[in-house]
């Protein structure tokens, strides 16, 4: 919640009504003196007395304006509740207070409630609610709230405000200057699309976790029965086998290990026009929502998740696990922006940072630039497990210009399909994002390759 800037001195200006009252009183008095008519003085007396009575308690304080939103975890499609408040710190009542406010186009306001009365707009029509002035009166030492209720349509940091107010006092004879309240930035988190990868990770490298490694150790997965050796725990003794073999045997298990997942976001290009949570998705919309879903899934399983941008900024979120990391991921995703760079960002992104050799690298990319394909090929040649998720919208419409635009679009599609086929030849699986089960088949194949015996000891 932010308070309006009141550094400027208070300023109250006379209204046209005060000017008309003074002018009419003066004209009647001058005419009475020049014409010698007492009845004109009697006629001017009510105007003079009424003006003086209205100005007996002149306001000295400017109104105060606040902008606030309900705190909470607001997700795309969720209900937004914001308030614009106008307060009267003076001992003189405000006869009329006029409020106006602005909101981000991605915050659709459907209903406004002011001082106990409701003002509703037509569904989907923002102008009918947020672009109209709201009028109320404010008593001394009180405040009036304008409550705005609506829907958050798209992820990001959206401003709620600014809001302004002007008030009239002294029976409408004085009006204040406009008081503006700074906007409040309201975070809207991406809606996590349903995602569930039921297959094991290609290689688990941590110490604890939910994945069964190929190494023997403390865990819950039975690996076999072997002869007792110094250091084995007594509770691991298999008495049935030991009595039959007349030698102590223990049950061997596989250790449970966690895995590191690196979600790499390709932000070099953007395509499509966003329609919010209820409309079409752009490349950036699909990328952010898919990243949130993948991070939520693996963090829930106890894995470590890291985020990385492939772009000029090369933003990075260190690997961690737990609920706190998930909230950090959501905050990190709010600042994702598509930024084109004429230079190759590979060395800037990976130059001073080393990815774990056991990490699963999930690259969310629209494959709109050749540099993205080259980056995938270089990661695959380095021996890492790379999965490319195609974030280009399937319903991306071709240009409607006349001439060769449609032919050029078809040629570009063919060239992109060729690029994807070449990546698959280099061992980089490319799958379109489709929510639940998008990576199941790919992870199954990668896990099979990771557990396969290597020729020549390599």
Short mmCIF file of C-alpha atoms in Angstrom, two decimals:
data_model
loop_
_atom_site.label_atom_id
_atom_site.label_comp_id
_atom_site.label_asym_id
_atom_site.label_seq_id
_atom_site.Cartn_x
_atom_site.Cartn_y
_atom_site.Cartn_z
CA UNK A 1 0.00 0.00 0.00
CA UNK A 2 1.36 3.39 -0.98
CA UNK A 3 0.41 6.83 0.19
CA UNK A 4 0.00 9.66 -2.26
CA UNK A 5 2.83 12.16 -2.55
CA UNK A 6 1.96 15.20 -0.44
CA UNK A 7 5.28 17.04 -0.68
CA UNK A 8 3.67 19.92 -2.59
CA UNK A 9 1.86 22.57 -0.50
CA UNK A 10 -1.89 22.35 -0.04
CA UNK A 11 -3.77 24.23 -2.70
CA UNK A 12 -7.47 25.03 -2.72
CA UNK A 13 -8.91 27.01 -5.60
CA UNK A 14 -12.26 28.82 -5.86
CA UNK A 15 -14.86 27.22 -8.07
CA UNK A 16 -17.02 28.91 -10.67
CA UNK A 17 -19.88 28.94 -8.16
CA UNK A 18 -17.85 31.14 -5.80
CA UNK A 19 -16.96 33.46 -8.64
CA UNK A 20 -20.57 33.80 -9.71
CA UNK A 21 -21.72 34.52 -6.13
CA UNK A 22 -19.10 37.24 -5.61
CA UNK A 23 -19.76 38.76 -9.01
CA UNK A 24 -23.53 38.84 -8.57
CA UNK A 25 -23.26 40.33 -5.07
CA UNK A 26 -20.88 43.02 -6.29
CA UNK A 27 -23.05 43.97 -9.26
CA UNK A 28 -26.15 44.28 -7.10
CA UNK A 29 -24.34 46.45 -4.54
CA UNK A 30 -22.88 48.73 -7.22
CA UNK A 31 -26.27 49.06 -8.90
CA UNK A 32 -27.89 49.86 -5.53
CA UNK A 33 -25.39 52.67 -4.88
CA UNK A 34 -25.63 54.14 -8.38
CA UNK A 35 -29.41 53.92 -8.62
CA UNK A 36 -30.11 54.63 -4.97
CA UNK A 37 -32.31 51.57 -4.61
CA UNK A 38 -32.41 49.84 -1.25
CA UNK A 39 -34.26 46.82 -2.60
CA UNK A 40 -31.15 45.78 -4.56
CA UNK A 41 -29.18 45.65 -1.31
CA UNK A 42 -31.87 43.41 0.17
CA UNK A 43 -31.65 41.25 -2.94
CA UNK A 44 -27.83 40.94 -2.63
CA UNK A 45 -27.90 40.12 1.07
CA UNK A 46 -28.80 36.37 0.71
CA UNK A 47 -25.94 35.80 -1.74
CA UNK A 48 -23.44 37.54 0.50
CA UNK A 49 -24.61 35.86 3.69
CA UNK A 50 -24.79 32.41 2.04
CA UNK A 51 -21.26 32.71 0.67
CA UNK A 52 -19.89 33.88 4.00
CA UNK A 53 -21.68 31.08 5.86
CA UNK A 54 -20.31 28.45 3.47
CA UNK A 55 -16.76 29.78 3.84
CA UNK A 56 -16.84 29.99 7.63
CA UNK A 57 -14.99 26.61 7.90
CA UNK A 58 -12.49 26.51 5.08
CA UNK A 59 -10.54 23.24 4.62
CA UNK A 60 -6.77 23.35 5.08
CA UNK A 61 -5.71 19.75 4.44
CA UNK A 62 -5.56 17.99 1.09
CA UNK A 63 -7.27 14.61 0.79
CA UNK A 64 -5.22 11.47 1.18
CA UNK A 65 -5.36 8.69 -1.38
CA UNK A 66 -4.21 5.08 -0.94
CA UNK A 67 -3.94 2.21 -3.40
CA UNK A 68 -3.76 -1.36 -2.09
CA UNK A 69 -4.39 -4.93 -3.18
CA UNK A 70 -5.19 -8.02 -1.13
CA UNK A 71 -2.06 -9.95 -0.34
CA UNK A 72 -2.01 -13.55 -1.45
CA UNK A 73 -0.77 -15.99 -4.06
CA UNK A 74 -2.58 -14.66 -7.15
CA UNK A 75 -2.45 -17.05 -10.11
CA UNK A 76 -3.64 -16.54 -13.68
CA UNK A 77 -7.40 -16.79 -13.76
CA UNK A 78 -7.66 -16.00 -10.05
CA UNK A 79 -9.80 -13.30 -8.46
CA UNK A 80 -8.20 -9.92 -7.87
CA UNK A 81 -9.40 -7.56 -5.13
CA UNK A 82 -7.96 -4.05 -5.04
CA UNK A 83 -8.92 -0.89 -3.21
CA UNK A 84 -8.62 2.83 -3.79
CA UNK A 85 -9.23 4.81 -0.58
CA UNK A 86 -9.74 8.53 -0.11
CA UNK A 87 -9.39 9.97 3.40
CA UNK A 88 -10.36 13.29 4.94
CA UNK A 89 -7.84 14.42 7.62
CA UNK A 90 -9.56 17.80 7.98
CA UNK A 91 -12.30 18.87 10.39
CA UNK A 92 -14.39 20.09 7.43
CA UNK A 93 -16.42 17.54 5.48
CA UNK A 94 -15.80 17.01 1.80
CA UNK A 95 -19.05 17.58 -0.07
CA UNK A 96 -17.91 15.73 -3.22
CA UNK A 97 -14.89 13.49 -3.84
CA UNK A 98 -14.23 12.32 -7.40
CA UNK A 99 -12.04 9.21 -7.80
CA UNK A 100 -10.38 7.87 -10.93
CA UNK A 101 -8.03 4.94 -11.30
CA UNK A 102 -6.15 2.95 -13.92
CA UNK A 103 -5.20 -0.70 -13.98
CA UNK A 104 -3.12 -2.92 -16.22
CA UNK A 105 -4.94 -4.29 -19.29
CA UNK A 106 -4.19 -7.79 -17.97
CA UNK A 107 -6.25 -7.09 -14.83
CA UNK A 108 -9.87 -7.19 -15.95
CA UNK A 109 -12.10 -5.34 -13.49
CA UNK A 110 -15.66 -6.68 -13.50
CA UNK A 111 -17.21 -5.01 -10.47
CA UNK A 112 -16.70 -1.86 -8.39
CA UNK A 113 -18.21 -1.20 -4.96
CA UNK A 114 -18.11 2.26 -3.45
CA UNK A 115 -19.40 3.26 0.01
CA UNK A 116 -21.87 0.39 0.15
CA UNK A 117 -23.18 0.86 -3.38
CA UNK A 118 -22.27 -1.36 -6.34
CA UNK A 119 -21.37 -0.27 -9.85
CA UNK A 120 -21.15 -3.12 -12.35
CA UNK A 121 -19.88 -3.22 -15.89
CA UNK A 122 -20.64 -5.52 -18.78
CA UNK A 123 -18.60 -8.67 -18.96
CA UNK A 124 -15.30 -8.09 -20.74
CA UNK A 125 -15.81 -4.30 -20.95
CA UNK A 126 -13.12 -2.58 -18.90
CA UNK A 127 -14.13 0.93 -19.95
CA UNK A 128 -17.50 0.60 -18.23
CA UNK A 129 -15.83 0.25 -14.81
CA UNK A 130 -12.29 1.56 -14.56
CA UNK A 131 -12.56 4.53 -16.92
CA UNK A 132 -15.52 6.16 -15.24
CA UNK A 133 -15.27 8.56 -12.28
CA UNK A 134 -16.62 7.54 -8.90
CA UNK A 135 -18.27 10.20 -6.74
CA UNK A 136 -18.84 10.14 -3.00
CA UNK A 137 -18.81 12.36 0.07
CA UNK A 138 -16.29 12.03 2.88
CA UNK A 139 -16.95 13.00 6.49
CA UNK A 140 -14.22 14.52 8.69
CA UNK A 141 -11.55 12.09 9.97
CA UNK A 142 -12.93 9.22 7.91
CA UNK A 143 -12.05 7.38 4.70
CA UNK A 144 -14.10 5.84 1.91
CA UNK A 145 -12.97 2.72 0.03
CA UNK A 146 -13.57 1.94 -3.62
CA UNK A 147 -13.27 -1.85 -3.96
CA UNK A 148 -12.48 -3.21 -7.42
CA UNK A 149 -12.96 -6.92 -8.09
CA UNK A 150 -11.84 -8.68 -11.24
CA UNK A 151 -9.73 -11.40 -12.82
CA UNK A 152 -6.00 -11.68 -13.48
CA UNK A 153 -5.66 -12.68 -17.12
CA UNK A 154 -1.89 -13.15 -17.56
CA UNK A 155 1.25 -13.78 -15.53
CA UNK A 156 3.66 -10.97 -14.80
CA UNK A 157 4.03 -7.90 -12.64
CA UNK A 158 1.03 -5.69 -13.38
CA UNK A 159 0.46 -2.19 -11.96
CA UNK A 160 -2.72 -1.46 -10.05
CA UNK A 161 -3.09 2.30 -10.27
CA UNK A 162 -2.22 5.13 -10.33
CA UNK A 163 -5.31 6.63 -8.73
CA UNK A 164 -6.29 10.27 -8.34
CA UNK A 165 -8.85 12.25 -6.39
CA UNK A 166 -10.20 15.80 -6.34
CA UNK A 167 -12.59 17.02 -3.67
CA UNK A 168 -14.94 19.98 -3.29
CA UNK A 169 -15.79 21.59 0.06
CA UNK A 170 -17.51 24.67 1.51
CA UNK A 171 -20.77 23.89 -0.27
CA UNK A 172 -18.93 23.46 -3.56
CA UNK A 173 -17.20 26.87 -3.42
CA UNK A 174 -13.66 25.46 -3.05
CA UNK A 175 -11.97 22.62 -4.92
CA UNK A 176 -8.64 20.95 -4.19
CA UNK A 177 -5.89 20.18 -6.62
CA UNK A 178 -5.62 16.61 -7.85
CA UNK A 179 -3.91 14.20 -5.47
CA UNK A 180 -2.25 11.22 -7.16
CA UNK A 181 -1.37 7.90 -5.49
CA UNK A 182 1.46 5.81 -6.89
CA UNK A 183 0.53 2.45 -8.44
CA UNK A 184 1.07 -0.84 -6.64
CA UNK A 185 2.81 -3.59 -8.62
CA UNK A 186 0.76 -6.75 -8.26
CA UNK A 187 2.52 -10.07 -9.04
CA UNK A 188 0.46 -12.62 -10.95
CA UNK A 189 2.06 -16.06 -11.02
CA UNK A 190 1.83 -18.40 -14.02
CA UNK A 191 -0.73 -21.14 -13.92
CA UNK A 192 1.03 -24.48 -13.82
CA UNK A 193 -0.25 -26.72 -16.56
CA UNK A 194 -0.83 -30.35 -15.55
CA UNK A 195 2.46 -32.21 -15.90
CA UNK A 196 3.43 -35.65 -14.68
CA UNK A 197 6.57 -37.51 -15.70
CA UNK A 198 6.31 -41.05 -14.37
CA UNK A 199 9.64 -42.27 -15.70
CA UNK A 200 12.88 -42.31 -13.76
CA UNK A 201 15.60 -39.71 -14.16
CA UNK A 202 18.47 -40.64 -16.51
CA UNK A 203 21.08 -40.44 -13.75
CA UNK A 204 20.61 -39.59 -10.08
CA UNK A 205 23.70 -38.03 -8.55
CA UNK A 206 22.73 -36.67 -5.14
CA UNK A 207 22.86 -38.27 -1.74
CA UNK A 208 19.21 -38.55 -0.86
CA UNK A 209 16.03 -38.48 -2.91
CA UNK A 210 13.24 -40.45 -4.51
CA UNK A 211 15.12 -41.98 -7.47
CA UNK A 212 16.77 -45.41 -7.32
CA UNK A 213 20.40 -45.25 -8.39
CA UNK A 214 22.55 -48.06 -9.76
CA UNK A 215 24.79 -47.95 -6.69
CA UNK A 216 24.32 -50.14 -3.65
CA UNK A 217 23.51 -48.34 -0.44
CA UNK A 218 20.82 -47.52 2.08
CA UNK A 219 17.45 -47.44 0.38
CA UNK A 220 14.18 -49.19 -0.06
CA UNK A 221 14.71 -50.96 -3.39
CA UNK A 222 15.89 -54.58 -3.02
CA UNK A 223 18.98 -55.36 -5.11
CA UNK A 224 19.60 -58.96 -3.96
CA UNK A 225 21.09 -61.03 -1.15
CA UNK A 226 24.81 -61.24 -0.43
CA UNK A 227 27.19 -62.59 2.21
CA UNK A 228 27.50 -60.56 5.40
CA UNK A 229 30.51 -58.20 5.42
CA UNK A 230 32.00 -55.97 8.13
CA UNK A 231 30.02 -52.74 8.34
CA UNK A 232 26.65 -54.24 7.40
CA UNK A 233 23.78 -53.46 9.72
CA UNK A 234 22.31 -56.32 11.74
CA UNK A 235 18.76 -55.37 10.78
CA UNK A 236 19.67 -56.17 7.16
CA UNK A 237 20.35 -59.86 7.95
CA UNK A 238 18.14 -62.25 6.02
CA UNK A 239 17.70 -65.05 8.57
CA UNK A 240 15.89 -67.40 6.22
CA UNK A 241 18.74 -67.44 3.71
CA UNK A 242 21.36 -67.48 6.49
CA UNK A 243 19.87 -70.59 8.15
CA UNK A 244 19.64 -72.37 4.83
CA UNK A 245 23.19 -71.50 3.77
CA UNK A 246 24.63 -71.80 7.32
CA UNK A 247 26.30 -68.40 6.77
CA UNK A 248 25.10 -64.88 7.48
CA UNK A 249 23.56 -63.14 4.50
CA UNK A 250 22.16 -59.61 4.26
CA UNK A 251 19.62 -58.01 1.94
CA UNK A 252 21.34 -55.56 -0.39
CA UNK A 253 19.43 -52.43 -1.45
CA UNK A 254 19.90 -49.63 -3.95
CA UNK A 255 20.51 -46.16 -2.57
CA UNK A 256 17.88 -43.49 -3.11
CA UNK A 257 19.31 -40.40 -4.72
CA UNK A 258 18.03 -37.05 -5.90
CA UNK A 259 18.63 -35.55 -9.32
CA UNK A 260 19.40 -32.10 -10.66
CA UNK A 261 17.10 -30.64 -13.30
CA UNK A 262 18.20 -27.55 -15.22
CA UNK A 263 15.35 -25.78 -17.02
CA UNK A 264 16.86 -23.64 -19.77
CA UNK A 265 14.58 -20.93 -21.20
CA UNK A 266 15.31 -19.73 -24.72
CA UNK A 267 14.29 -16.03 -24.70
CA UNK A 268 15.88 -14.94 -27.96
CA UNK A 269 12.59 -14.70 -29.86
CA UNK A 270 8.86 -14.27 -29.30
CA UNK A 271 5.96 -15.18 -31.57
CA UNK A 272 2.19 -14.91 -31.41
CA UNK A 273 -0.18 -12.56 -29.62
CA UNK A 274 -1.15 -13.37 -26.06
CA UNK A 275 -4.81 -13.68 -25.21
CA UNK A 276 -4.25 -14.28 -21.51
CA UNK A 277 -5.35 -17.36 -19.65
CA UNK A 278 -8.54 -17.62 -21.73
CA UNK A 279 -7.00 -16.93 -25.16
CA UNK A 280 -4.11 -18.00 -27.31
CA UNK A 281 -0.65 -18.41 -25.85
CA UNK A 282 2.56 -16.92 -27.19
CA UNK A 283 5.97 -18.57 -27.12
CA UNK A 284 6.77 -16.77 -23.86
CA UNK A 285 3.46 -17.81 -22.28
CA UNK A 286 4.07 -21.47 -23.09
CA UNK A 287 7.69 -21.24 -21.93
CA UNK A 288 6.89 -19.69 -18.55
CA UNK A 289 3.93 -21.95 -17.80
CA UNK A 290 5.83 -25.08 -18.83
CA UNK A 291 8.84 -24.06 -16.72
CA UNK A 292 6.62 -23.56 -13.69
CA UNK A 293 4.96 -26.94 -14.20
CA UNK A 294 8.24 -28.81 -14.65
CA UNK A 295 9.80 -27.12 -11.62
CA UNK A 296 6.76 -27.87 -9.47
CA UNK A 297 6.77 -31.53 -10.46
CA UNK A 298 10.44 -32.24 -9.77
CA UNK A 299 10.61 -30.11 -6.63
CA UNK A 300 7.64 -32.05 -5.29
CA UNK A 301 9.62 -35.26 -5.84
CA UNK A 302 12.55 -33.87 -3.84
CA UNK A 303 14.87 -33.08 -6.77
CA UNK A 304 17.05 -30.03 -7.17
CA UNK A 305 15.88 -27.57 -9.83
CA UNK A 306 17.84 -24.74 -11.43
CA UNK A 307 16.67 -22.17 -13.99
CA UNK A 308 18.74 -20.49 -16.68
CA UNK A 309 18.00 -17.98 -19.43
CA UNK A 310 19.53 -18.36 -22.88
CA UNK A 311 19.71 -14.72 -23.85
CA UNK A 312 21.72 -11.52 -23.47
CA UNK A 313 21.00 -11.20 -19.72
CA UNK A 314 21.89 -14.84 -18.91
CA UNK A 315 19.92 -14.78 -15.66
CA UNK A 316 20.46 -17.82 -13.46
CA UNK A 317 18.74 -19.37 -10.46
CA UNK A 318 20.95 -21.70 -8.44
CA UNK A 319 19.81 -25.30 -7.90
CA UNK A 320 17.89 -26.00 -4.71
CA UNK A 321 14.95 -28.02 -3.50
CA UNK A 322 11.88 -27.61 -1.35
CA UNK A 323 8.87 -25.33 -1.09
CA UNK A 324 11.03 -22.25 -0.76
CA UNK A 325 12.75 -22.98 -4.07
CA UNK A 326 9.36 -23.34 -5.77
CA UNK A 327 8.27 -19.89 -4.58
CA UNK A 328 11.62 -18.50 -5.71
CA UNK A 329 11.11 -20.08 -9.13
CA UNK A 330 7.73 -18.38 -9.50
CA UNK A 331 9.20 -14.99 -8.57
CA UNK A 332 12.08 -15.56 -10.99
CA UNK A 333 9.73 -16.40 -13.84
CA UNK A 334 7.83 -13.12 -13.45
CA UNK A 335 10.83 -11.23 -14.86
CA UNK A 336 11.29 -13.38 -17.97
CA UNK A 337 11.30 -11.23 -21.12
CA UNK A 338 12.04 -11.98 -24.74
CA UNK A 339 15.20 -10.11 -25.76
CA UNK A 340 16.87 -10.36 -29.14
CA UNK A 341 20.64 -10.22 -29.28
CA UNK A 342 22.79 -9.94 -32.40
CA UNK A 343 25.62 -11.80 -30.65
CA UNK A 344 25.95 -15.48 -29.80
CA UNK A 345 25.08 -15.77 -26.09
CA UNK A 346 26.44 -19.28 -25.58
CA UNK A 347 29.74 -18.26 -24.02
CA UNK A 348 27.98 -15.63 -21.92
CA UNK A 349 25.50 -18.19 -20.60
CA UNK A 350 27.76 -21.21 -20.13
CA UNK A 351 31.25 -19.66 -20.17
CA UNK A 352 31.94 -19.21 -16.46
CA UNK A 353 29.30 -21.70 -15.24
CA UNK A 354 29.56 -25.45 -15.43
CA UNK A 355 26.50 -27.65 -15.65
CA UNK A 356 26.60 -30.87 -13.69
CA UNK A 357 27.44 -33.85 -15.87
CA UNK A 358 24.56 -35.77 -14.27
CA UNK A 359 21.96 -33.03 -14.67
CA UNK A 360 18.95 -33.36 -16.92
CA UNK A 361 18.79 -30.21 -19.09
CA UNK A 362 15.27 -29.42 -20.27
CA UNK A 363 15.47 -26.69 -22.92
CA UNK A 364 12.27 -24.75 -23.61
CA UNK A 365 12.79 -23.26 -27.03
CA UNK A 366 10.65 -22.24 -30.04
CA UNK A 367 13.56 -23.07 -32.39
CA UNK A 368 13.05 -19.82 -34.27
CA UNK A 369 16.77 -19.13 -34.61
CA UNK A 370 19.65 -21.25 -35.78
CA UNK A 371 21.65 -20.23 -32.69
CA UNK A 372 19.19 -22.16 -30.52
CA UNK A 373 19.75 -25.33 -32.54
CA UNK A 374 23.51 -24.88 -32.34
CA UNK A 375 23.28 -24.47 -28.58
CA UNK A 376 21.34 -27.75 -28.28
CA UNK A 377 23.86 -29.58 -30.43
CA UNK A 378 26.79 -28.29 -28.35
CA UNK A 379 25.13 -29.38 -25.12
CA UNK A 380 24.49 -32.84 -26.56
CA UNK A 381 28.10 -33.18 -27.74
CA UNK A 382 29.29 -32.30 -24.23
CA UNK A 383 27.72 -35.55 -22.98
CA UNK A 384 24.81 -34.09 -21.05
CA UNK A 385 21.27 -35.36 -21.08
CA UNK A 386 19.35 -32.79 -23.12
CA UNK A 387 15.63 -32.71 -23.88
CA UNK A 388 14.28 -29.98 -26.16
CA UNK A 389 10.67 -28.91 -25.63
CA UNK A 390 9.15 -27.11 -28.60
CA UNK A 391 7.24 -24.07 -27.30
CA UNK A 392 6.08 -22.72 -30.66
CA UNK A 393 2.25 -22.54 -30.66
CA UNK A 394 0.70 -25.17 -32.88
CA UNK A 395 -2.04 -22.75 -33.96
CA UNK A 396 0.35 -20.03 -35.08
CA UNK A 397 -1.38 -18.48 -38.08
CA UNK A 398 0.57 -17.61 -41.24
CA UNK A 399 0.79 -13.98 -42.38
CA UNK A 400 -2.23 -12.73 -44.29
CA UNK A 401 -0.36 -10.37 -46.59
CA UNK A 402 -0.70 -10.80 -50.29
CA UNK A 403 2.09 -11.91 -52.54
CA UNK A 404 4.72 -14.42 -51.47
CA UNK A 405 4.06 -14.25 -47.71
CA UNK A 406 2.23 -17.60 -47.52
CA UNK A 407 4.82 -19.32 -49.69
CA UNK A 408 7.63 -17.91 -47.53
CA UNK A 409 5.85 -19.13 -44.41
CA UNK A 410 5.59 -22.66 -45.81
CA UNK A 411 9.27 -22.66 -46.77
CA UNK A 412 10.17 -21.48 -43.27
CA UNK A 413 8.13 -24.31 -41.78
CA UNK A 414 9.94 -26.86 -43.97
CA UNK A 415 13.31 -25.43 -42.97
CA UNK A 416 12.34 -25.62 -39.30
CA UNK A 417 11.23 -29.24 -39.65
CA UNK A 418 14.60 -30.02 -41.25
CA UNK A 419 16.37 -28.38 -38.30
CA UNK A 420 14.40 -30.52 -35.85
CA UNK A 421 15.25 -33.67 -37.80
CA UNK A 422 18.95 -32.79 -37.71
CA UNK A 423 18.79 -32.26 -33.95
CA UNK A 424 17.26 -35.69 -33.50
CA UNK A 425 20.07 -37.17 -35.60
CA UNK A 426 22.55 -35.56 -33.19
CA UNK A 427 20.79 -37.29 -30.28
CA UNK A 428 18.66 -34.37 -29.08
CA UNK A 429 15.02 -35.43 -28.63
CA UNK A 430 12.55 -32.70 -29.55
CA UNK A 431 8.98 -32.92 -28.27
CA UNK A 432 6.16 -30.37 -28.34
CA UNK A 433 4.82 -29.22 -24.98
CA UNK A 434 1.49 -30.92 -24.37
CA UNK A 435 1.11 -30.81 -20.60
CA UNK A 436 0.82 -34.15 -18.83
CA UNK A 437 3.17 -36.80 -20.13
CA UNK A 438 5.03 -34.45 -22.50
CA UNK A 439 8.43 -35.83 -21.48
CA UNK A 440 7.56 -39.41 -20.52
CA UNK A 441 8.63 -41.13 -23.73
CA UNK A 442 11.74 -38.97 -24.05
CA UNK A 443 12.85 -39.58 -20.45
CA UNK A 444 12.30 -43.30 -20.92
CA UNK A 445 14.62 -43.33 -23.93
CA UNK A 446 17.23 -41.13 -22.25
CA UNK A 447 17.17 -43.28 -19.11
CA UNK A 448 17.67 -46.39 -21.25
CA UNK A 449 20.71 -44.82 -22.91
CA UNK A 450 22.12 -43.75 -19.54
CA UNK A 451 21.92 -47.27 -18.08
CA UNK A 452 23.23 -49.01 -21.20
CA UNK A 453 26.76 -50.47 -21.00
CA UNK A 454 29.44 -48.30 -22.57
CA UNK A 455 31.77 -49.70 -25.18
CA UNK A 456 35.47 -49.51 -24.50
CA UNK A 457 35.04 -48.46 -20.89
CA UNK A 458 33.90 -44.98 -21.84
#
